[in-house]
Amino acid sequence: MALKKNIENLWWKRFVLDREDMYGIDAAILMNQEVWKSSGHVAGFADPLVEDMKTKKRYRADHLLEEIGIDPKGMTLAEMDALIKEKGIKSPDGNALGDVRQFNMMFKTHVGASEDETSISYLRPETAQGMFVNFKNVVDSFHPKLPFGMAQIGKAFRNEIAPRDFIFRVRELEQMEIEYFVKPDDWRGVFDAFQKEQVEFLTDDLGLPATFIHQVEIADADRAHYSKHSVDTEFDFPIGQKELLGLAYRTDYDLKAHGLDYFDEESKSRFVPHCIEPTFGVGRTLLAVLSSAYTEDELGGEKRVYLKLSPKVAPYIAAVFPLLKNKPELVDKAREVFNMLRKDSALSGRIAFDDNGNIGKRYRRQDEIGTPFCITVDFDTLGENPENKDTVTLRNRDTGEQERVNIKNLVELLKK
Ligand code: ATP
């Protein structure tokens, strides 16, 4: 949770707080079905599936046909169904298959007292539509000049057939998404700038290695129904090179679909702005941070496993320990240092205290959760060696090296 929050806060700071042209919103998860009809999700956000009659597992009908060399492009459900039966295609487990059915990936529910066609609603499969349907609210409230954007962090739901690979593919996912509106001719420059900034966010804010990041332009046939140009950013996960985040040129598709437009004061003309959409999956970003930080090495002749997290994302920036837990004077002094550090607004919530077990174990515990620094209060701190009075040891996670630092310099040092 702490790691996830840090990622979200860094994203929000870079893309919303540090800019004047971005409006943060928090839209509804359940919206009227007309939203999803207009956006194309009721008709288009669907896969053709068949069920294994025995195991009840579902498979993509088009994939099964491709596997035996048949190109299913442009086929209707009935045509796919007929071919699967004619060729006697079985499930990968060797069982008979049922009929091909359209399987929409949106979770369906009913709102209100009645359960009929008019009360159908869907859990949003993307946060994007929440921003498009609130476009007019933002324009009427803030009168922003083009270009401007709307941003949101929130849950989205997809009835994935095969959720897998830890948190890489889940049914309840979280997105950090921007819809950025531009004059139609300006889309290219904005698209390129976001492409660059998406990578900067990964490397500069999250500390991900640049060599793990790959940009992949999406071919015409594979793009989402609303996109005219898409570039995915893929990452070297332990499960292989896979999509981490996306960037799409959604044109005027969505605003037009919802019947929205914009009056431009400068040119005194009314038109539909075009839209660039940078979209980040929170879970996949977290997985990228975690998996690339995992490090095994040897310290003091012992094997160790630790998370080499950037201090910007690490749950704790530092942990404070008394050298021994049964010496009240050490514990009191350590608590005093801990409370002093916590008072600083930049460090608040990012400092841990631990007096459990021996000091070696405490270091290892912090290494495992990626805490970059450990601070130990010892007898020198209390003045046993007058030269070192009011100093503590500051241990570096990556090297295991320790230096003595004056308590009064700690806040500035950790902030740096
Ligand atoms: P995929 O091809 O992997 O299914 P997608 O192209 O459908 O993903 P988008 O619709 O572009 O994904 O969604 C934007 C982002 O949301 C993705 O880049 C990814 O980070 C995240 N995302 C999408 N689906 C899932 C999921 N089922 N579980 C976790 N994250 C997801």
GROMACS .gro file of C-alpha atoms and ligand atoms in nm:
model
  447
    1MET     CA    1   0.000   0.000   0.000
    2ALA     CA    2   0.276   0.249   0.092
    3LEU     CA    3   0.468   0.171  -0.228
    4LYS     CA    4   0.151   0.204  -0.436
    5LYS     CA    5   0.061   0.536  -0.273
    6ASN     CA    6   0.410   0.673  -0.338
    7ILE     CA    7   0.382   0.579  -0.708
    8GLU     CA    8   0.039   0.742  -0.733
    9ASN     CA    9   0.154   1.057  -0.551
   10LEU     CA   10   0.458   1.096  -0.778
   11TRP     CA   11   0.233   1.055  -1.083
   12TRP     CA   12  -0.023   1.304  -0.951
   13LYS     CA   13   0.251   1.554  -0.866
   14ARG     CA   14   0.420   1.537  -1.208
   15PHE     CA   15   0.111   1.525  -1.428
   16VAL     CA   16  -0.142   1.729  -1.228
   17LEU     CA   17  -0.002   1.941  -0.941
   18ASP     CA   18   0.309   2.068  -1.120
   19ARG     CA   19   0.110   2.179  -1.427
   20GLU     CA   20  -0.138   2.460  -1.477
   21ASP     CA   21  -0.327   2.293  -1.761
   22MET     CA   22  -0.451   1.978  -1.584
   23TYR     CA   23  -0.776   1.925  -1.392
   24GLY     CA   24  -0.799   1.632  -1.153
   25ILE     CA   25  -1.135   1.459  -1.120
   26ASP     CA   26  -1.296   1.163  -0.944
   27ALA     CA   27  -1.580   1.025  -1.156
   28ALA     CA   28  -1.840   0.755  -1.089
   29ILE     CA   29  -1.766   0.384  -1.134
   30LEU     CA   30  -2.128   0.298  -1.223
   31MET     CA   31  -2.262   0.510  -1.503
   32ASN     CA   32  -2.577   0.508  -1.716
   33GLN     CA   33  -2.561   0.241  -1.988
   34GLU     CA   34  -2.599   0.515  -2.254
   35VAL     CA   35  -2.241   0.621  -2.173
   36TRP     CA   36  -2.114   0.276  -2.269
   37LYS     CA   37  -2.335   0.250  -2.575
   38SER     CA   38  -2.207   0.587  -2.703
   39SER     CA   39  -1.845   0.505  -2.628
   40GLY     CA   40  -1.865   0.184  -2.832
   41HIS     CA   41  -1.796  -0.044  -2.535
   42VAL     CA   42  -2.131  -0.227  -2.538
   43ALA     CA   43  -2.080  -0.326  -2.901
   44GLY     CA   44  -1.703  -0.335  -2.924
   45PHE     CA   45  -1.545  -0.427  -2.591
   46ALA     CA   46  -1.610  -0.795  -2.646
   47ASP     CA   47  -1.440  -1.119  -2.738
   48PRO     CA   48  -1.592  -1.425  -2.914
   49LEU     CA   49  -1.562  -1.721  -2.675
   50VAL     CA   50  -1.635  -2.094  -2.654
   51GLU     CA   51  -1.668  -2.304  -2.343
   52ASP     CA   52  -1.505  -2.643  -2.277
   53MET     CA   53  -1.816  -2.855  -2.201
   54LYS     CA   54  -1.633  -3.051  -1.932
   55THR     CA   55  -1.399  -2.812  -1.752
   56LYS     CA   56  -1.615  -2.501  -1.823
   57LYS     CA   57  -1.298  -2.313  -1.913
   58ARG     CA   58  -1.348  -2.048  -2.181
   59TYR     CA   59  -1.131  -1.990  -2.486
   60ARG     CA   60  -1.113  -1.727  -2.758
   61ALA     CA   61  -1.288  -1.875  -3.066
   62ASP     CA   62  -1.081  -1.661  -3.303
   63HIS     CA   63  -0.757  -1.783  -3.143
   64LEU     CA   64  -0.860  -2.149  -3.182
   65LEU     CA   65  -0.926  -2.095  -3.553
   66GLU     CA   66  -0.595  -1.913  -3.600
   67GLU     CA   67  -0.416  -2.208  -3.440
   68ILE     CA   68  -0.532  -2.438  -3.723
   69GLY     CA   69  -0.438  -2.185  -3.991
   70ILE     CA   70  -0.779  -2.024  -4.050
   71ASP     CA   71  -0.793  -1.644  -4.057
   72PRO     CA   72  -1.103  -1.545  -3.856
   73LYS     CA   73  -1.091  -1.172  -3.947
   74GLY     CA   74  -1.431  -1.035  -4.044
   75MET     CA   75  -1.617  -1.358  -3.955
   76THR     CA   76  -1.950  -1.345  -3.775
   77LEU     CA   77  -2.010  -1.549  -3.459
   78ALA     CA   78  -2.224  -1.795  -3.657
   79GLU     CA   79  -1.949  -1.845  -3.916
   80MET     CA   80  -1.689  -1.913  -3.646
   81ASP     CA   81  -1.930  -2.148  -3.471
   82ALA     CA   82  -1.997  -2.343  -3.792
   83LEU     CA   83  -1.625  -2.377  -3.869
   84ILE     CA   84  -1.536  -2.498  -3.519
   85LYS     CA   85  -1.807  -2.767  -3.547
   86GLU     CA   86  -1.717  -2.860  -3.906
   87LYS     CA   87  -1.347  -2.901  -3.827
   88GLY     CA   88  -1.424  -3.083  -3.502
   89ILE     CA   89  -1.201  -2.848  -3.300
   90LYS     CA   90  -1.161  -2.958  -2.937
   91SER     CA   91  -1.052  -2.759  -2.632
   92PRO     CA   92  -0.680  -2.764  -2.538
   93ASP     CA   93  -0.778  -3.030  -2.278
   94GLY     CA   94  -0.926  -3.246  -2.555
   95ASN     CA   95  -1.294  -3.193  -2.467
   96ALA     CA   96  -1.593  -3.095  -2.680
   97LEU     CA   97  -1.670  -2.723  -2.713
   98GLY     CA   98  -2.003  -2.542  -2.677
   99ASP     CA   99  -2.142  -2.269  -2.905
  100VAL     CA  100  -1.946  -1.954  -2.987
  101ARG     CA  101  -2.081  -1.660  -2.790
  102GLN     CA  102  -2.002  -1.295  -2.768
  103PHE     CA  103  -1.855  -1.229  -2.427
  104ASN     CA  104  -1.846  -0.866  -2.326
  105MET     CA  105  -1.566  -0.783  -2.085
  106MET     CA  106  -1.773  -0.532  -1.889
  107PHE     CA  107  -1.929  -0.637  -1.558
  108LYS     CA  108  -2.302  -0.585  -1.584
  109THR     CA  109  -2.540  -0.496  -1.303
  110HIS     CA  110  -2.874  -0.326  -1.245
  111VAL     CA  111  -2.934   0.003  -1.068
  112GLY     CA  112  -3.251   0.092  -0.883
  113ALA     CA  113  -3.551  -0.118  -0.791
  114SER     CA  114  -3.631  -0.294  -1.118
  115GLU     CA  115  -3.425  -0.548  -1.307
  116ASP     CA  116  -3.511  -0.485  -1.668
  117GLU     CA  117  -3.339  -0.362  -1.985
  118THR     CA  118  -3.367   0.002  -1.880
  119SER     CA  119  -3.190  -0.044  -1.546
  120ILE     CA  120  -2.875  -0.209  -1.685
  121SER     CA  121  -2.549  -0.048  -1.580
  122TYR     CA  122  -2.182  -0.144  -1.615
  123LEU     CA  123  -1.879  -0.109  -1.392
  124ARG     CA  124  -1.643   0.111  -1.591
  125PRO     CA  125  -1.383  -0.088  -1.791
  126GLU     CA  126  -1.163   0.224  -1.819
  127THR     CA  127  -1.149   0.551  -1.626
  128ALA     CA  128  -1.141   0.748  -1.953
  129GLN     CA  129  -1.518   0.776  -2.013
  130GLY     CA  130  -1.564   0.931  -1.668
  131MET     CA  131  -1.352   1.219  -1.793
  132PHE     CA  132  -1.526   1.260  -2.128
  133VAL     CA  133  -1.872   1.276  -1.971
  134ASN     CA  134  -1.742   1.537  -1.723
  135PHE     CA  135  -1.576   1.743  -1.999
  136LYS     CA  136  -1.856   2.001  -2.000
  137ASN     CA  137  -1.842   2.038  -1.620
  138VAL     CA  138  -1.474   2.127  -1.637
  139VAL     CA  139  -1.519   2.364  -1.933
  140ASP     CA  140  -1.815   2.542  -1.770
  141SER     CA  141  -1.647   2.569  -1.429
  142PHE     CA  142  -1.290   2.665  -1.522
  143HIS     CA  143  -1.316   2.797  -1.881
  144PRO     CA  144  -0.981   2.641  -1.972
  145LYS     CA  145  -0.808   2.741  -2.296
  146LEU     CA  146  -0.694   2.463  -2.527
  147PRO     CA  147  -0.478   2.267  -2.480
  148PHE     CA  148  -0.582   2.133  -2.139
  149GLY     CA  149  -0.623   1.795  -1.978
  150MET     CA  150  -0.826   1.600  -1.726
  151ALA     CA  151  -0.665   1.339  -1.502
  152GLN     CA  152  -0.789   1.065  -1.276
  153ILE     CA  153  -0.660   0.776  -1.069
  154GLY     CA  154  -0.919   0.508  -1.009
  155LYS     CA  155  -1.048   0.155  -1.038
  156ALA     CA  156  -1.162  -0.008  -1.362
  157PHE     CA  157  -1.313  -0.354  -1.403
  158ARG     CA  158  -1.267  -0.607  -1.682
  159ASN     CA  159  -1.402  -0.958  -1.686
  160GLU     CA  160  -1.073  -1.103  -1.805
  161ILE     CA  161  -1.100  -1.466  -1.915
  162ALA     CA  162  -0.763  -1.559  -1.780
  163PRO     CA  163  -0.642  -1.335  -1.495
  164ARG     CA  164  -0.282  -1.435  -1.431
  165ASP     CA  165   0.079  -1.349  -1.359
  166PHE     CA  166   0.031  -1.211  -1.006
  167ILE     CA  167  -0.103  -0.855  -1.045
  168PHE     CA  168  -0.018  -0.822  -1.415
  169ARG     CA  169  -0.366  -0.922  -1.535
  170VAL     CA  170  -0.649  -0.881  -1.287
  171ARG     CA  171  -1.022  -0.819  -1.308
  172GLU     CA  172  -1.021  -0.526  -1.068
  173LEU     CA  173  -0.745  -0.298  -1.190
  174GLU     CA  174  -0.641   0.059  -1.125
  175GLN     CA  175  -0.551   0.319  -1.384
  176MET     CA  176  -0.377   0.656  -1.378
  177GLU     CA  177  -0.517   0.823  -1.685
  178ILE     CA  178  -0.510   1.156  -1.868
  179GLU     CA  179  -0.738   1.284  -2.144
  180TYR     CA  180  -0.559   1.581  -2.300
  181PHE     CA  181  -0.757   1.801  -2.539
  182VAL     CA  182  -0.595   1.986  -2.828
  183LYS     CA  183  -0.682   2.170  -3.149
  184PRO     CA  184  -0.703   1.905  -3.423
  185ASP     CA  185  -0.383   2.014  -3.600
  186ASP     CA  186  -0.177   2.010  -3.280
  187TRP     CA  187  -0.205   1.643  -3.189
  188ARG     CA  188   0.134   1.521  -3.311
  189GLY     CA  189   0.355   1.751  -3.102
  190VAL     CA  190   0.153   1.678  -2.787
  191PHE     CA  191   0.160   1.304  -2.855
  192ASP     CA  192   0.541   1.306  -2.889
  193ALA     CA  193   0.587   1.518  -2.575
  194PHE     CA  194   0.374   1.277  -2.368
  195GLN     CA  195   0.562   0.979  -2.509
  196LYS     CA  196   0.886   1.132  -2.382
  197GLU     CA  197   0.737   1.228  -2.044
  198GLN     CA  198   0.588   0.884  -1.982
  199VAL     CA  199   0.939   0.739  -2.001
  200GLU     CA  200   1.082   1.020  -1.785
  201PHE     CA  201   0.825   0.939  -1.518
  202LEU     CA  202   0.939   0.575  -1.518
  203THR     CA  203   1.312   0.652  -1.506
  204ASP     CA  204   1.342   0.982  -1.314
  205ASP     CA  205   1.051   0.951  -1.068
  206LEU     CA  206   1.037   0.574  -1.015
  207GLY     CA  207   1.401   0.487  -1.080
  208LEU     CA  208   1.328   0.213  -1.337
  209PRO     CA  209   1.623   0.112  -1.557
  210ALA     CA  210   1.596   0.269  -1.905
  211THR     CA  211   1.723  -0.053  -2.065
  212PHE     CA  212   1.409  -0.238  -1.944
  213ILE     CA  213   1.177   0.005  -2.127
  214HIS     CA  214   1.069  -0.047  -2.490
  215GLN     CA  215   0.843   0.161  -2.713
  216VAL     CA  216   0.623  -0.034  -2.952
  217GLU     CA  217   0.411   0.128  -3.223
  218ILE     CA  218   0.080  -0.056  -3.258
  219ALA     CA  219  -0.019  -0.172  -3.608
  220ASP     CA  220  -0.349  -0.054  -3.762
  221ALA     CA  221  -0.524  -0.389  -3.719
  222ASP     CA  222  -0.437  -0.422  -3.349
  223ARG     CA  223  -0.538  -0.076  -3.229
  224ALA     CA  224  -0.840  -0.017  -3.003
  225HIS     CA  225  -1.158   0.091  -3.186
  226TYR     CA  226  -1.115   0.458  -3.087
  227SER     CA  227  -0.747   0.506  -3.170
  228LYS     CA  228  -0.577   0.644  -3.482
  229HIS     CA  229  -0.221   0.610  -3.352
  230SER     CA  230  -0.097   0.414  -3.050
  231VAL     CA  231   0.240   0.354  -2.888
  232ASP     CA  232   0.264   0.105  -2.603
  233THR     CA  233   0.546   0.119  -2.353
  234GLU     CA  234   0.656  -0.235  -2.276
  235PHE     CA  235   0.874  -0.344  -1.987
  236ASP     CA  236   1.102  -0.641  -1.918
  237PHE     CA  237   0.892  -0.812  -1.648
  238PRO     CA  238   1.003  -1.149  -1.505
  239ILE     CA  239   0.726  -1.297  -1.728
  240GLY     CA  240   0.879  -1.137  -2.039
  241GLN     CA  241   0.849  -0.811  -2.233
  242LYS     CA  242   0.486  -0.697  -2.186
  243GLU     CA  243   0.267  -0.387  -2.199
  244LEU     CA  244   0.317  -0.156  -1.902
  245LEU     CA  245   0.135   0.152  -2.025
  246GLY     CA  246  -0.023   0.302  -2.333
  247LEU     CA  247  -0.048   0.623  -2.532
  248ALA     CA  248  -0.333   0.669  -2.781
  249TYR     CA  249  -0.450   0.940  -3.017
  250ARG     CA  250  -0.826   0.908  -2.962
  251THR     CA  251  -0.904   1.188  -3.214
  252ASP     CA  252  -1.249   1.347  -3.161
  253TYR     CA  253  -1.404   0.999  -3.132
  254ASP     CA  254  -1.525   1.018  -2.772
  255LEU     CA  255  -1.636   1.382  -2.743
  256LYS     CA  256  -1.826   1.341  -3.071
  257ALA     CA  257  -1.985   1.017  -2.949
  258HIS     CA  258  -2.115   1.197  -2.640
  259GLY     CA  259  -2.231   1.500  -2.844
  260LEU     CA  260  -1.979   1.741  -2.687
  261ASP     CA  261  -1.785   2.029  -2.836
  262TYR     CA  262  -1.588   2.341  -2.741
  263PHE     CA  263  -1.617   2.712  -2.812
  264ASP     CA  264  -1.279   2.866  -2.885
  265GLU     CA  265  -1.275   3.230  -2.768
  266GLU     CA  266  -0.968   3.316  -2.975
  267SER     CA  267  -1.103   3.210  -3.314
  268LYS     CA  268  -1.468   3.256  -3.211
  269SER     CA  269  -1.542   2.913  -3.354
  270ARG     CA  270  -1.705   2.597  -3.222
  271PHE     CA  271  -1.541   2.260  -3.289
  272VAL     CA  272  -1.471   1.920  -3.133
  273PRO     CA  273  -1.121   1.906  -2.978
  274HIS     CA  274  -0.901   1.604  -3.042
  275CYS     CA  275  -0.771   1.394  -2.757
  276ILE     CA  276  -0.439   1.235  -2.658
  277GLU     CA  277  -0.459   0.969  -2.388
  278PRO     CA  278  -0.158   0.864  -2.178
  279THR     CA  279  -0.270   0.574  -1.960
  280PHE     CA  280  -0.080   0.394  -1.684
  281GLY     CA  281  -0.181   0.075  -1.505
  282VAL     CA  282  -0.104   0.123  -1.134
  283GLY     CA  283  -0.063  -0.252  -1.066
  284ARG     CA  284   0.166  -0.309  -1.363
  285THR     CA  285   0.377  -0.006  -1.265
  286LEU     CA  286   0.403  -0.143  -0.911
  287LEU     CA  287   0.505  -0.482  -1.050
  288ALA     CA  288   0.771  -0.317  -1.268
  289VAL     CA  289   0.911  -0.127  -0.968
  290LEU     CA  290   0.909  -0.436  -0.744
  291SER     CA  291   1.052  -0.684  -0.993
  292SER     CA  292   1.333  -0.461  -1.117
  293ALA     CA  293   1.432  -0.369  -0.759
  294TYR     CA  294   1.472  -0.733  -0.650
  295THR     CA  295   1.845  -0.786  -0.588
  296GLU     CA  296   2.054  -1.072  -0.455
  297ASP     CA  297   2.408  -1.012  -0.335
  298GLU     CA  298   2.656  -1.096  -0.062
  299LEU     CA  299   2.720  -0.869   0.234
  300GLY     CA  300   2.982  -0.945   0.500
  301GLY     CA  301   3.021  -1.298   0.358
  302GLU     CA  302   2.645  -1.368   0.383
  303LYS     CA  303   2.394  -1.400   0.103
  304ARG     CA  304   2.117  -1.144   0.116
  305VAL     CA  305   1.805  -1.049  -0.078
  306TYR     CA  306   1.699  -0.686  -0.084
  307LEU     CA  307   1.487  -0.436  -0.276
  308LYS     CA  308   1.699  -0.171  -0.444
  309LEU     CA  309   1.413   0.083  -0.447
  310SER     CA  310   1.468   0.448  -0.528
  311PRO     CA  311   1.425   0.658  -0.209
  312LYS     CA  312   1.144   0.839  -0.395
  313VAL     CA  313   0.923   0.528  -0.400
  314ALA     CA  314   1.052   0.321  -0.105
  315PRO     CA  315   0.780   0.284   0.162
  316TYR     CA  316   1.024   0.412   0.426
  317ILE     CA  317   1.313   0.649   0.360
  318ALA     CA  318   1.479   0.554   0.689
  319ALA     CA  319   1.435   0.333   0.997
  320VAL     CA  320   1.548   0.432   1.346
  321PHE     CA  321   1.680   0.176   1.598
  322PRO     CA  322   1.814   0.178   1.953
  323LEU     CA  323   2.127  -0.043   1.956
  324LEU     CA  324   1.981  -0.251   2.241
  325LYS     CA  325   1.616  -0.277   2.332
  326ASN     CA  326   1.663  -0.341   2.703
  327LYS     CA  327   1.843  -0.011   2.770
  328PRO     CA  328   1.571   0.252   2.830
  329GLU     CA  329   1.813   0.540   2.779
  330LEU     CA  330   1.889   0.413   2.424
  331VAL     CA  331   1.522   0.346   2.347
  332ASP     CA  332   1.416   0.692   2.471
  333LYS     CA  333   1.683   0.867   2.265
  334ALA     CA  334   1.594   0.662   1.955
  335ARG     CA  335   1.225   0.752   2.002
  336GLU     CA  336   1.326   1.117   2.029
  337VAL     CA  337   1.515   1.098   1.697
  338PHE     CA  338   1.225   0.909   1.537
  339ASN     CA  339   0.971   1.173   1.648
  340MET     CA  340   1.193   1.457   1.534
  341LEU     CA  341   1.225   1.309   1.183
  342ARG     CA  342   0.852   1.233   1.158
  343LYS     CA  343   0.766   1.595   1.233
  344ASP     CA  344   0.918   1.710   0.905
  345SER     CA  345   0.640   1.724   0.646
  346ALA     CA  346   0.855   1.570   0.370
  347LEU     CA  347   0.947   1.272   0.592
  348SER     CA  348   0.615   1.228   0.771
  349GLY     CA  349   0.490   0.870   0.740
  350ARG     CA  350   0.816   0.762   0.574
  351ILE     CA  351   1.020   0.683   0.890
  352ALA     CA  352   1.004   0.345   1.067
  353PHE     CA  353   1.096   0.253   1.425
  354ASP     CA  354   1.212  -0.095   1.519
  355ASP     CA  355   1.354  -0.234   1.844
  356ASN     CA  356   1.273  -0.598   1.781
  357GLY     CA  357   1.540  -0.868   1.774
  358ASN     CA  358   1.908  -0.795   1.722
  359ILE     CA  359   2.045  -0.512   1.512
  360GLY     CA  360   2.162  -0.741   1.228
  361LYS     CA  361   1.810  -0.882   1.186
  362ARG     CA  362   1.663  -0.533   1.186
  363TYR     CA  363   1.899  -0.425   0.908
  364ARG     CA  364   1.797  -0.727   0.701
  365ARG     CA  365   1.428  -0.662   0.756
  366GLN     CA  366   1.464  -0.308   0.628
  367ASP     CA  367   1.679  -0.429   0.334
  368GLU     CA  368   1.399  -0.664   0.236
  369ILE     CA  369   1.143  -0.384   0.214
  370GLY     CA  370   1.388  -0.153   0.041
  371THR     CA  371   1.451   0.110   0.313
  372PRO     CA  372   1.753   0.307   0.184
  373PHE     CA  373   1.887   0.417   0.527
  374CYS     CA  374   1.902   0.283   0.883
  375ILE     CA  375   1.981   0.510   1.177
  376THR     CA  376   2.114   0.359   1.500
  377VAL     CA  377   2.132   0.526   1.839
  378ASP     CA  378   2.419   0.377   2.042
  379PHE     CA  379   2.615   0.458   2.359
  380ASP     CA  380   2.829   0.710   2.171
  381THR     CA  381   2.511   0.906   2.095
  382LEU     CA  382   2.453   0.940   2.469
  383GLY     CA  383   2.806   1.073   2.524
  384GLU     CA  384   3.004   0.763   2.622
  385ASN     CA  385   3.262   0.887   2.374
  386PRO     CA  386   3.230   1.267   2.413
  387GLU     CA  387   3.360   1.325   2.061
  388ASN     CA  388   3.056   1.147   1.917
  389LYS     CA  389   2.788   1.286   2.150
  390ASP     CA  390   2.460   1.353   1.964
  391THR     CA  391   2.570   1.161   1.658
  392VAL     CA  392   2.414   0.840   1.521
  393THR     CA  393   2.524   0.584   1.266
  394LEU     CA  394   2.370   0.611   0.921
  395ARG     CA  395   2.383   0.284   0.727
  396ASN     CA  396   2.353   0.268   0.351
  397ARG     CA  397   2.130  -0.019   0.229
  398ASP     CA  398   2.319  -0.092  -0.092
  399THR     CA  399   2.676  -0.093   0.043
  400GLY     CA  400   2.611  -0.177   0.410
  401GLU     CA  401   2.857   0.102   0.497
  402GLN     CA  402   2.801   0.320   0.801
  403GLU     CA  403   2.901   0.677   0.880
  404ARG     CA  404   2.852   0.890   1.189
  405VAL     CA  405   2.618   1.182   1.139
  406ASN     CA  406   2.514   1.459   1.373
  407ILE     CA  407   2.147   1.429   1.471
  408LYS     CA  408   2.084   1.791   1.377
  409ASN     CA  409   2.192   1.723   1.015
  410LEU     CA  410   1.969   1.416   0.970
  411VAL     CA  411   1.655   1.586   0.832
  412GLU     CA  412   1.843   1.771   0.558
  413LEU     CA  413   2.048   1.465   0.468
  414LEU     CA  414   1.743   1.238   0.434
  415LYS     CA  415   1.551   1.497   0.235
  416LYS     CA  416   1.842   1.519  -0.009
  417ATP     P1  417  -0.372  -0.589  -2.257
  417ATP     O1  418  -0.346  -0.586  -2.405
  417ATP     O2  419  -0.254  -0.632  -2.174
  417ATP     O3  420  -0.500  -0.657  -2.218
  417ATP     P2  421  -0.491  -0.334  -2.300
  417ATP     O4  422  -0.420  -0.291  -2.423
  417ATP     O5  423  -0.628  -0.388  -2.307
  417ATP     O6  424  -0.399  -0.436  -2.216
  417ATP     P3  425  -0.555  -0.069  -2.219
  417ATP     O7  426  -0.697  -0.086  -2.251
  417ATP     O8  427  -0.467   0.012  -2.307
  417ATP     O9  428  -0.489  -0.214  -2.198
  417ATP    O10  429  -0.545  -0.021  -2.067
  417ATP     C1  430  -0.450   0.073  -2.022
  417ATP     C2  431  -0.358   0.017  -1.915
  417ATP    O11  432  -0.435  -0.046  -1.811
  417ATP     C3  433  -0.265  -0.092  -1.965
  417ATP    O12  434  -0.150  -0.037  -2.023
  417ATP     C4  435  -0.235  -0.168  -1.838
  417ATP    O13  436  -0.131  -0.104  -1.765
  417ATP     C5  437  -0.363  -0.156  -1.759
  417ATP     N1  438  -0.443  -0.280  -1.770
  417ATP     C6  439  -0.530  -0.313  -1.868
  417ATP     N2  440  -0.589  -0.432  -1.843
  417ATP     C7  441  -0.540  -0.474  -1.726
  417ATP     C8  442  -0.564  -0.590  -1.642
  417ATP     N3  443  -0.653  -0.682  -1.675
  417ATP     N4  444  -0.495  -0.601  -1.526
  417ATP     C9  445  -0.406  -0.505  -1.489
  417ATP     N5  446  -0.380  -0.395  -1.561
  417ATP    C10  447  -0.445  -0.378  -1.677
   0.00000   0.00000   0.00000
